[in-house]
mmCIF file of C-alpha atoms and ligand atoms in Angstrom:
data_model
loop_
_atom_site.group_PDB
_atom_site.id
_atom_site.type_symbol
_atom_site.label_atom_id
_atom_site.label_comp_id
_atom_site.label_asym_id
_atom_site.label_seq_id
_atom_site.Cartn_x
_atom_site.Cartn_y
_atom_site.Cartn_z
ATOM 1 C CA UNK A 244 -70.731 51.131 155.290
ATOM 2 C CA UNK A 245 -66.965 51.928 156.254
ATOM 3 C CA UNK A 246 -64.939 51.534 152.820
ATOM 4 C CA UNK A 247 -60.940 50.115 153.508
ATOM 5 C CA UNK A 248 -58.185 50.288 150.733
ATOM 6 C CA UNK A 249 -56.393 47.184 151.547
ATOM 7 C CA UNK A 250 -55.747 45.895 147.832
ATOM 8 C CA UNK A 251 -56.918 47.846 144.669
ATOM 9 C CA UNK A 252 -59.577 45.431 143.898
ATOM 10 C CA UNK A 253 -61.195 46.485 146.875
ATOM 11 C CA UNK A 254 -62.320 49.206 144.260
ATOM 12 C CA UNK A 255 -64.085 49.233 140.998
ATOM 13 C CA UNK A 256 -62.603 49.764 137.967
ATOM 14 C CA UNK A 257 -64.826 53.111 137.582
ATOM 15 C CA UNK A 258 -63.778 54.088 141.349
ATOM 16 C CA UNK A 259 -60.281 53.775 140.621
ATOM 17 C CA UNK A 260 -60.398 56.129 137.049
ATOM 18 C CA UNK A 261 -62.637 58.574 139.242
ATOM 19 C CA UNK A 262 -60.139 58.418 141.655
ATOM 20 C CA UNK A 263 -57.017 58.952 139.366
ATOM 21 C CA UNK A 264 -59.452 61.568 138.108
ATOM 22 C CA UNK A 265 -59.388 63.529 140.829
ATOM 23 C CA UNK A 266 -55.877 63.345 141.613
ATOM 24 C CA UNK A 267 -54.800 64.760 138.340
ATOM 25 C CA UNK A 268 -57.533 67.897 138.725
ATOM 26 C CA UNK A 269 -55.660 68.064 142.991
ATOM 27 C CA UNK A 270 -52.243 67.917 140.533
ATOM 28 C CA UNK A 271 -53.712 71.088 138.692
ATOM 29 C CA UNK A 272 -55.229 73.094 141.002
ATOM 30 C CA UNK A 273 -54.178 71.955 144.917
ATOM 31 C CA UNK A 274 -54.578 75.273 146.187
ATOM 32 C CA UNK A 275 -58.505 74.179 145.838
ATOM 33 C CA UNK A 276 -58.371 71.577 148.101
ATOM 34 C CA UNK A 277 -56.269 73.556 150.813
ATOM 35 C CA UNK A 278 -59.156 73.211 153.139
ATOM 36 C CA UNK A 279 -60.624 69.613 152.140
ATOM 37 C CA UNK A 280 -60.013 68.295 155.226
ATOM 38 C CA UNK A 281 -59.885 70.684 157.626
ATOM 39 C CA UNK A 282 -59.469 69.254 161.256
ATOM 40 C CA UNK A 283 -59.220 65.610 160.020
ATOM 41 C CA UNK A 284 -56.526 63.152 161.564
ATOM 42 C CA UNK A 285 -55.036 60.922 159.807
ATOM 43 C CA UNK A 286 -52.962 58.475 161.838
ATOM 44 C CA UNK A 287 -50.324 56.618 160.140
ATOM 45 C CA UNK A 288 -48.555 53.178 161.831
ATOM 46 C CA UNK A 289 -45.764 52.032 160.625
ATOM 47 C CA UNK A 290 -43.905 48.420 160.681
ATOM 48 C CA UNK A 291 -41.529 48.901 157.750
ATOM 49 C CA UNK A 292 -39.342 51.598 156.740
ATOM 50 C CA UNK A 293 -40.390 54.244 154.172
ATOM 51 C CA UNK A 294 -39.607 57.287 152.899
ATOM 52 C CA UNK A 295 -41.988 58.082 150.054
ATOM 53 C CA UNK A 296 -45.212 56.388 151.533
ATOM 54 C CA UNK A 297 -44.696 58.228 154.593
ATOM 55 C CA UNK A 298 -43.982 61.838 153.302
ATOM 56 C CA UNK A 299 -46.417 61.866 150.764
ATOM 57 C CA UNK A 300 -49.458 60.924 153.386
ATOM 58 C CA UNK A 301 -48.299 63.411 155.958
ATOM 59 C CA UNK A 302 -47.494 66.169 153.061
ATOM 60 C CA UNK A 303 -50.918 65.371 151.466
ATOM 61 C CA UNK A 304 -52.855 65.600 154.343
ATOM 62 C CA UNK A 305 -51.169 69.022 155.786
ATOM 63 C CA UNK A 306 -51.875 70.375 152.309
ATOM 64 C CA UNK A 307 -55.614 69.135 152.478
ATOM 65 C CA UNK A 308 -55.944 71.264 155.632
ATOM 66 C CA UNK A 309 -55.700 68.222 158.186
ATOM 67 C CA UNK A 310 -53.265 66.628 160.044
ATOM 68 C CA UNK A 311 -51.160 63.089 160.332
ATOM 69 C CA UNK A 312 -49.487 61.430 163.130
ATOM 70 C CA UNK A 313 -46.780 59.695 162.431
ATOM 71 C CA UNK A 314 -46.721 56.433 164.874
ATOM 72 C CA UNK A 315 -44.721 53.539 164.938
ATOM 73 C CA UNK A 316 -45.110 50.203 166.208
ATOM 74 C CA UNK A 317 -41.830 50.187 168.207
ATOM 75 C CA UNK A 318 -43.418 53.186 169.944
ATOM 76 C CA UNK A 319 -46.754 50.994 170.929
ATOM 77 C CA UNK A 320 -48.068 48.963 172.783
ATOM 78 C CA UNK A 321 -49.606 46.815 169.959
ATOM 79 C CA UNK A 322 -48.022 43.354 169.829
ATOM 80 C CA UNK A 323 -46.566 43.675 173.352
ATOM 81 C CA UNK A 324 -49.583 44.669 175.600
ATOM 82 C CA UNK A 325 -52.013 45.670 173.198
ATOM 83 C CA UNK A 326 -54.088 43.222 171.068
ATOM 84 C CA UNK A 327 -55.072 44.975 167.054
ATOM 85 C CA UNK A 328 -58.687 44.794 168.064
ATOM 86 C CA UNK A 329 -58.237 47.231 171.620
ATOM 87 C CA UNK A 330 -56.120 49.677 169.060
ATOM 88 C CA UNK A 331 -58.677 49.493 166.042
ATOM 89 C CA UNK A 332 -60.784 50.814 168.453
ATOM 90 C CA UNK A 333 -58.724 52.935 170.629
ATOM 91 C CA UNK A 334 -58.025 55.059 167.305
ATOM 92 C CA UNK A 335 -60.707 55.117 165.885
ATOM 93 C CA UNK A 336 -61.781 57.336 168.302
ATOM 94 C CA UNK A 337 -59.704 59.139 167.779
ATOM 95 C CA UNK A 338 -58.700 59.901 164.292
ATOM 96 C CA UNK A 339 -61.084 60.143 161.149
ATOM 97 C CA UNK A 340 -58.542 57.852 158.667
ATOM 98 C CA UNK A 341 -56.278 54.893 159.940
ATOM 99 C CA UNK A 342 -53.257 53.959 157.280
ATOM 100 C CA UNK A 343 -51.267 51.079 158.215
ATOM 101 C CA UNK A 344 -47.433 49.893 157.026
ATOM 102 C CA UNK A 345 -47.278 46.324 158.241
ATOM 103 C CA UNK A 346 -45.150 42.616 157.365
ATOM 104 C CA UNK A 347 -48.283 40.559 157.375
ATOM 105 C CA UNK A 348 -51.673 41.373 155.377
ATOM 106 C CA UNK A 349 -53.352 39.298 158.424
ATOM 107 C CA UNK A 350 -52.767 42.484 161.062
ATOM 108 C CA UNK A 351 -53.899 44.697 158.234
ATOM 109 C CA UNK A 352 -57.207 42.756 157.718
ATOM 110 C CA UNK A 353 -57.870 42.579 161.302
ATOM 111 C CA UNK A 354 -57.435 46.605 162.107
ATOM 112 C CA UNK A 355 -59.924 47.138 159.267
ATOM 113 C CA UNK A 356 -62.012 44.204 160.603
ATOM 114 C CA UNK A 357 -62.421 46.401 164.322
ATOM 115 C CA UNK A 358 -61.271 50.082 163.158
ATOM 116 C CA UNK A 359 -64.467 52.244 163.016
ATOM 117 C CA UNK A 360 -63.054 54.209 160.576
ATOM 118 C CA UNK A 361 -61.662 53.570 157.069
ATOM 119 C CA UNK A 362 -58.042 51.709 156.894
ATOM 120 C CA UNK A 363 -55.733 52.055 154.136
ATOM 121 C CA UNK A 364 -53.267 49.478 153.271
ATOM 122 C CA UNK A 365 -49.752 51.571 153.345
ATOM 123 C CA UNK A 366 -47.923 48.196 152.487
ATOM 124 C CA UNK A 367 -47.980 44.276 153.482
ATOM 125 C CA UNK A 368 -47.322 41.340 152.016
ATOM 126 C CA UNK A 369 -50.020 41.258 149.431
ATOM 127 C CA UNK A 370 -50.580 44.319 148.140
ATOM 128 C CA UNK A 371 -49.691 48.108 147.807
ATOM 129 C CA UNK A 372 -52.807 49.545 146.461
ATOM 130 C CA UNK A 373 -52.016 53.438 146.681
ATOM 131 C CA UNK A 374 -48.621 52.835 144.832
ATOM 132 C CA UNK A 375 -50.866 51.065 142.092
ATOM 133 C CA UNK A 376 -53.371 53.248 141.908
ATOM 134 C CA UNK A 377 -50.378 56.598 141.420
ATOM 135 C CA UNK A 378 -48.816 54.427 138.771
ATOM 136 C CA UNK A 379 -52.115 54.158 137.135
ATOM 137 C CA UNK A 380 -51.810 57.697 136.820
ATOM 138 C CA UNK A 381 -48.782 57.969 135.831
ATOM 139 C CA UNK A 382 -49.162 55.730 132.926
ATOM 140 C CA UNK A 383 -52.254 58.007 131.797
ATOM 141 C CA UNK A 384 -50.571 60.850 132.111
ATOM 142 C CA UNK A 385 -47.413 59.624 129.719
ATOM 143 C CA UNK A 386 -49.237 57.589 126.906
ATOM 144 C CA UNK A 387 -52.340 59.125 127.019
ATOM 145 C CA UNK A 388 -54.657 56.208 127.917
ATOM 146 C CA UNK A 389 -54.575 53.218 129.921
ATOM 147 C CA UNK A 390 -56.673 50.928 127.463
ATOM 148 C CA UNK A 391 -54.826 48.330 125.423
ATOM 149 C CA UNK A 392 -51.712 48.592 126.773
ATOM 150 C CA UNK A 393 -48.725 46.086 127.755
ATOM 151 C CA UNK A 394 -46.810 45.860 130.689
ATOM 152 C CA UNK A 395 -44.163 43.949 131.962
ATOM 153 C CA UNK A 396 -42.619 43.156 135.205
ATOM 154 C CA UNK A 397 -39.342 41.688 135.780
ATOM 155 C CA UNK A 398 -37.764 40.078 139.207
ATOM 156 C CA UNK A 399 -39.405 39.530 142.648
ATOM 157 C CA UNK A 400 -42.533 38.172 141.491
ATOM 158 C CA UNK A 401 -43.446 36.661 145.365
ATOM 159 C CA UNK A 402 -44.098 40.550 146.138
ATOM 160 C CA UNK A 403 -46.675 43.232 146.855
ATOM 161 C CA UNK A 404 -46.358 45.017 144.013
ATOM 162 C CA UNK A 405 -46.200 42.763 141.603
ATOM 163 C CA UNK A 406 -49.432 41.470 143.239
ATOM 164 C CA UNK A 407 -51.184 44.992 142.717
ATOM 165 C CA UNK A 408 -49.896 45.557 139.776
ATOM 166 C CA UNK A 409 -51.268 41.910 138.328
ATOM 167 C CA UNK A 410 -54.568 43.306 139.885
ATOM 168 C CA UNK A 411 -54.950 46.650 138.080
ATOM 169 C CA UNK A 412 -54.244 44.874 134.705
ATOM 170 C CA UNK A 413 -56.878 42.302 135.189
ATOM 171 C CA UNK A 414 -59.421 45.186 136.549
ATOM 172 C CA UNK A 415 -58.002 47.527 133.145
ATOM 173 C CA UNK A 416 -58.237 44.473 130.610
ATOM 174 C CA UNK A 417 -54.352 45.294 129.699
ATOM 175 C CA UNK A 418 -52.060 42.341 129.070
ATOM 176 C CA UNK A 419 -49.159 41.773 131.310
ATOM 177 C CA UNK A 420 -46.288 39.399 131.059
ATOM 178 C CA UNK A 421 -45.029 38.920 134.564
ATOM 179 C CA UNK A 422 -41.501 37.491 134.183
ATOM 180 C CA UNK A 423 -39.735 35.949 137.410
ATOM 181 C CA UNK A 424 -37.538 32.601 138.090
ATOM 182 C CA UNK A 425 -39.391 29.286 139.016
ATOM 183 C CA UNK A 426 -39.962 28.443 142.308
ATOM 184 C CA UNK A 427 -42.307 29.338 144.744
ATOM 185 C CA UNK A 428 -40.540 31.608 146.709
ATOM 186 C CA UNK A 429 -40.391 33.809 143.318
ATOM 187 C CA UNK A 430 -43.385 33.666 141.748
ATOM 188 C CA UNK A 431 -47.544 35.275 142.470
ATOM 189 C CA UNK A 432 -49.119 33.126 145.163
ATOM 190 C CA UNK A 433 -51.873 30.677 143.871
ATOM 191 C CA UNK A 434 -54.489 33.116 145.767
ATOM 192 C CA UNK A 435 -53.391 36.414 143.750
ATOM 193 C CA UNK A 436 -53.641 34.169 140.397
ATOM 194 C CA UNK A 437 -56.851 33.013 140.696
ATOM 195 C CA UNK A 438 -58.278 36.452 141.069
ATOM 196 C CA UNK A 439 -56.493 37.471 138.630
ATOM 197 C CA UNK A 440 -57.679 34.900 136.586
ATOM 198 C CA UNK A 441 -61.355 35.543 138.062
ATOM 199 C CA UNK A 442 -61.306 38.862 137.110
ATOM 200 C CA UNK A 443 -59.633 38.819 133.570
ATOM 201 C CA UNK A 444 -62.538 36.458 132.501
ATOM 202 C CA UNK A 445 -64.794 39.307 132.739
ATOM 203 C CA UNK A 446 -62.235 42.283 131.419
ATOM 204 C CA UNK A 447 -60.288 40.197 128.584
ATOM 205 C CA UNK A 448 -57.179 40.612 129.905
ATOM 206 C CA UNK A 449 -54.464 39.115 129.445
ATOM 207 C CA UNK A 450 -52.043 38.344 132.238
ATOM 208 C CA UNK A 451 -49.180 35.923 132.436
ATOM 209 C CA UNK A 452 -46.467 34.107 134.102
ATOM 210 C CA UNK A 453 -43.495 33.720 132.095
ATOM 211 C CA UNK A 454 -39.738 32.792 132.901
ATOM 212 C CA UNK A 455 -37.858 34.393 129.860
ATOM 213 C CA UNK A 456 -37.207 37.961 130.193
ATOM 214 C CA UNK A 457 -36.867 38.806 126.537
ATOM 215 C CA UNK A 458 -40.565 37.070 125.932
ATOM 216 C CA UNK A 459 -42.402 39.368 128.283
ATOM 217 C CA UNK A 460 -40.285 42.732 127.618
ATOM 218 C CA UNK A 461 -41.690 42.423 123.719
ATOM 219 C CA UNK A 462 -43.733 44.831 122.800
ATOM 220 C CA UNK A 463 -44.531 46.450 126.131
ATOM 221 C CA UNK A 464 -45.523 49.748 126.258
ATOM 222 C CA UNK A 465 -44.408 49.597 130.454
ATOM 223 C CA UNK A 466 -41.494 47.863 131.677
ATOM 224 C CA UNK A 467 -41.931 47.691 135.487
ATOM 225 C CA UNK A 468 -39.473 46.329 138.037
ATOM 226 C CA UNK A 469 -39.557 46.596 142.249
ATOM 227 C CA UNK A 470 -36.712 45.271 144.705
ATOM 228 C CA UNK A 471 -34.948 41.941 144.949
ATOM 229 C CA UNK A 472 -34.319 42.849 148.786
ATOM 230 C CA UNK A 473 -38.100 44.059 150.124
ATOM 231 C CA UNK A 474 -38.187 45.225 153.852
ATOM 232 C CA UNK A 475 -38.062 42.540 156.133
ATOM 233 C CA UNK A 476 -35.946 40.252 153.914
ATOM 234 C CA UNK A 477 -32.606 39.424 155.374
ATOM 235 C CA UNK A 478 -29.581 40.346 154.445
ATOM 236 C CA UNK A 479 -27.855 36.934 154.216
ATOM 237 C CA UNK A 480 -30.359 36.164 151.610
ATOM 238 C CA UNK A 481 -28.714 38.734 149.529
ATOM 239 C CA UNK A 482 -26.233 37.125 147.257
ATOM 240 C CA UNK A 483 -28.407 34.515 146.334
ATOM 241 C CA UNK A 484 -31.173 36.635 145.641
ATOM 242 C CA UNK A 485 -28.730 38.739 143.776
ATOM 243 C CA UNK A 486 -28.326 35.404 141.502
ATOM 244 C CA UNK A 487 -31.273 34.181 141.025
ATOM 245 C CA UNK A 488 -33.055 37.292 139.815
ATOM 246 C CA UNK A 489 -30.485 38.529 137.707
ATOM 247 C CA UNK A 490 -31.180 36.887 134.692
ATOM 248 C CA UNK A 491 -34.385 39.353 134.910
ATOM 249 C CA UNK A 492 -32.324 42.227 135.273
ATOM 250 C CA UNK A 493 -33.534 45.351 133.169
ATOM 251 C CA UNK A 494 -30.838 46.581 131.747
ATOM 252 C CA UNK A 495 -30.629 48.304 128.319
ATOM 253 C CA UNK A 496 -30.849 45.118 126.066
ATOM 254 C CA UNK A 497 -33.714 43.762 127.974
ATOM 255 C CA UNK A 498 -35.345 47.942 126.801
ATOM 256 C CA UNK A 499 -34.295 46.980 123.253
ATOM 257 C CA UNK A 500 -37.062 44.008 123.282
ATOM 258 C CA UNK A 501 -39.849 46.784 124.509
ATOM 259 C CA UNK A 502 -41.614 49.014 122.143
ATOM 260 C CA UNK A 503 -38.988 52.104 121.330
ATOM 261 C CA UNK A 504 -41.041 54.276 123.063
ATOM 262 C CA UNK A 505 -41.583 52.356 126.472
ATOM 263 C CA UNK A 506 -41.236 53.664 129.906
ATOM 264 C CA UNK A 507 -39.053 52.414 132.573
ATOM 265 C CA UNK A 508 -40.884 52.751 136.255
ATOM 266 C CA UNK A 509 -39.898 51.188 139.050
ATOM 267 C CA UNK A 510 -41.884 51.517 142.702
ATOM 268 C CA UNK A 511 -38.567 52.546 144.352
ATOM 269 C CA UNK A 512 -36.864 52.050 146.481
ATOM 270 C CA UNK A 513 -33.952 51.386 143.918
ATOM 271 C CA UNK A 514 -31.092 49.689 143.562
ATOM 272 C CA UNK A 515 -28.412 50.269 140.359
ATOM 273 C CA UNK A 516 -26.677 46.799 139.408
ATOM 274 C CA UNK A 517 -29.648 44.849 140.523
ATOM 275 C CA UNK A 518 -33.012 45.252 139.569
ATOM 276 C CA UNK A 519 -32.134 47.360 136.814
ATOM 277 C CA UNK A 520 -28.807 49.018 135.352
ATOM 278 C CA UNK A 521 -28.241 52.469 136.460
ATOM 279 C CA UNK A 522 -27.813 53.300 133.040
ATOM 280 C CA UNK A 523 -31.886 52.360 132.765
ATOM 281 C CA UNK A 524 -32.757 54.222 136.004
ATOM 282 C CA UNK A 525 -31.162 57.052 135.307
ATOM 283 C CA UNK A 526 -31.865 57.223 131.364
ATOM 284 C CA UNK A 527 -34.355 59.030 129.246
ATOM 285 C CA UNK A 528 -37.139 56.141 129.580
ATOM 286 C CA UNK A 529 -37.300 56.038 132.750
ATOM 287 C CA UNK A 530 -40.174 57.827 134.714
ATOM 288 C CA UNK A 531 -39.495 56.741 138.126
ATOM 289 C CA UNK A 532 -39.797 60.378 139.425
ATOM 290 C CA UNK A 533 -42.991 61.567 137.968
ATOM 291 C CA UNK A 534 -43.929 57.898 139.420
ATOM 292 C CA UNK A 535 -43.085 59.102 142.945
ATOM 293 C CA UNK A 536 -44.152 62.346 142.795
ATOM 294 C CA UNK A 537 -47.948 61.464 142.032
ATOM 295 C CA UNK A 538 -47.453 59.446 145.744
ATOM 296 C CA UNK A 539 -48.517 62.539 146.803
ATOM 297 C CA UNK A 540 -51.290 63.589 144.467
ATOM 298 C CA UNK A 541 -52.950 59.860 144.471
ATOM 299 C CA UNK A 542 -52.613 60.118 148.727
ATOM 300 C CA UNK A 543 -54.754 63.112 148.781
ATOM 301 C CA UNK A 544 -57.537 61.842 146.404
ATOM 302 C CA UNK A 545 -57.512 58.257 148.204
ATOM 303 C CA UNK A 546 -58.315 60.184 151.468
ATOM 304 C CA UNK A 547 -60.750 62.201 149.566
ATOM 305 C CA UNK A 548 -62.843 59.488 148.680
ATOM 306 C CA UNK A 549 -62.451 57.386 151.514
ATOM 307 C CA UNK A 550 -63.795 60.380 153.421
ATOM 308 C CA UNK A 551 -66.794 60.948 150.977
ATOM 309 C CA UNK A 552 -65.413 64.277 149.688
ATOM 310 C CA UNK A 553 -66.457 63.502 146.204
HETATM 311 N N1 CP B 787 -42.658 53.068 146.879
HETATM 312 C C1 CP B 787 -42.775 53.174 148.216
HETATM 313 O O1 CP B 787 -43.770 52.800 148.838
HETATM 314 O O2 CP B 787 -41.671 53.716 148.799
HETATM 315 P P1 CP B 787 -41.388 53.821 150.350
HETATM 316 O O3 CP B 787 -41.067 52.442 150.847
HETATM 317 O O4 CP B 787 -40.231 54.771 150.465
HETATM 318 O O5 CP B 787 -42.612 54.358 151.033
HETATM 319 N N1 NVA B 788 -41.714 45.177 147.410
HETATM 320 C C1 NVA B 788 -41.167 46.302 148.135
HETATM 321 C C2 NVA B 788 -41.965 47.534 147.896
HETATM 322 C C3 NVA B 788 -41.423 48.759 148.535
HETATM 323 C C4 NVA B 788 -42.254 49.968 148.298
HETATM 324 C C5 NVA B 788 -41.114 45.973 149.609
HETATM 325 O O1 NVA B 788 -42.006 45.307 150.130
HETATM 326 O O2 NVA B 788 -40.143 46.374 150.244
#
């Protein structure tokens, strides 16, 4: 059976540690793997802007030997004169991995639905699985051990991220304190919170929606934030965006409510004065770079399994 990546549930708790596993041994040692996938393709289609997504996958794969085409959808037929199902098909003939950047998670289930070959989930509306699964790593990697720890998000709450994010600490039994304005347009979806809710039942975690910022930054061992203005949102929106989330600003009070030795990450990309302070992003908490840089690591050891390599 062809395995997808289109959320991180789509993976088991063990495949995801396995996973992170293996990217932190590819950290070590990538010479190793300079031939892992020699004379693959990877073809990657893109809706939505990106810079790290993007050069990670095509660095990653010309360092596992193979190759990635970069291909976007203003440059296709898809949409226009092309249906998803004649280009699931079309490529799969083609390549040996499809990746896919694109606004709605529909699209995304449908070219895994007819590709013949595995899809990964680049970014949509409802998840961003490979960014989850690097910051998984990243969190091992600077406290040692993902077990019993707390995070908390602040802001955009209606998001991708947030979405994976609320995944991996139901799959990890961590608590989470997700803290966001009221409304619907701000906070998880009903669908995210069930599983959520489904799947903490069975891990004991502990993951919440809150609407005081203080409340969910205590005691956190990971402060998280991600963009008031995600791609596709329009600019107009802006200013009152800008208003309503900044109550859930992270700034360096909001730190002073997190355990003294919590990390600041944030998905990126950033913006000082809104999400979070620049004195935040750019201070000695935060870990947003280490964060990005294991983009590249995690790429290489999602392909790796996705292609049966280990
Ligand atoms: N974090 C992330 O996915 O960044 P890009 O939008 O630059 O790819
Ligand atoms: N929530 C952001 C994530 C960017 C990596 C967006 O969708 O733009």
């Amino acid at each position: 059976m062809i395995r997808h990546l289109l959320k991180i549930s789509d993976f088991t708790k063990e495949e995801c540690e396995k996973i992170i596993e293996k990217s932190i041994e590819i950290k070590a040692n990538p010479e190793k793997y300079s031939e892992s996938l020699k004379n693959k393709t990877l073809l990657m289609i893109f809706e939505k802007p990106s810079l790290r997504t993007r050069v990670s996958f095509e660095t990653g794969m010309t360092q596992l030997g193979g190759h990635a085409i970069f291909y976007s959808i203003k440059d296709s037929p898809l949409g226009k004169k092309e249906n998803i199902h004649d280009t699931a098909k079309c490529a799969s003939r083609y390549v040996d991995l499809i990746s896919a950047r694109l606004f709605k998670r529909k699209d995304l289930w449908d070219l895994a639905k007819y590709s013949d070959v595995p899809v990964i989930n680049m970014l949509d509306d409802f998840a961003h699985p490979c960014q989850i699964l690097g910051d998984l790593q990243t969190i091992k990697e600077k406290k040692g051990t993902l077990n019993g720890l707390k995070i908390s998000y602040f802001g955009d709450s209606h998001n991708n991220v947030t979405y994976d994010l609320m995944r991996a600490a139901a799959m990890f039994g961590l608590k989470m304190d997700v803290a966001c304005p009221e409304g619907e347009a701000y906070e998880p979806e009903k669908e995210v919170l069930d599983e959520v809710e489904e799947i903490s039942k069975q891990t004991g975690a502990e993951v919440r929606v809150v609407h005081d910022a203080k409340e969910a930054a205590n005691n956190s061992d990971v402060v998280y934030t991600d963009s008031w203005m995600s791609y596709g949102i329009p600019a107009e929106q802006e200013e009152a965006r800008k208003k309503v989330f900044m109550p859930f600003q992270v700034n360096s009070e909001l730190m002073k409510s997190a355990k003294p030795d919590a990390v600041f990450m944030n998905c990126l990309p950033a913006k000082r004065g809104y999400e979070q302070t620049a004195e935040v992003i750019d201070g000695p908490q935060s870990i947003v770079f280490d964060q990005a840089e294991n983009r590249l690591h995690i790429q290489k050891a999602i392909m790796l399994f996705l292609m049966n390599k280990f």
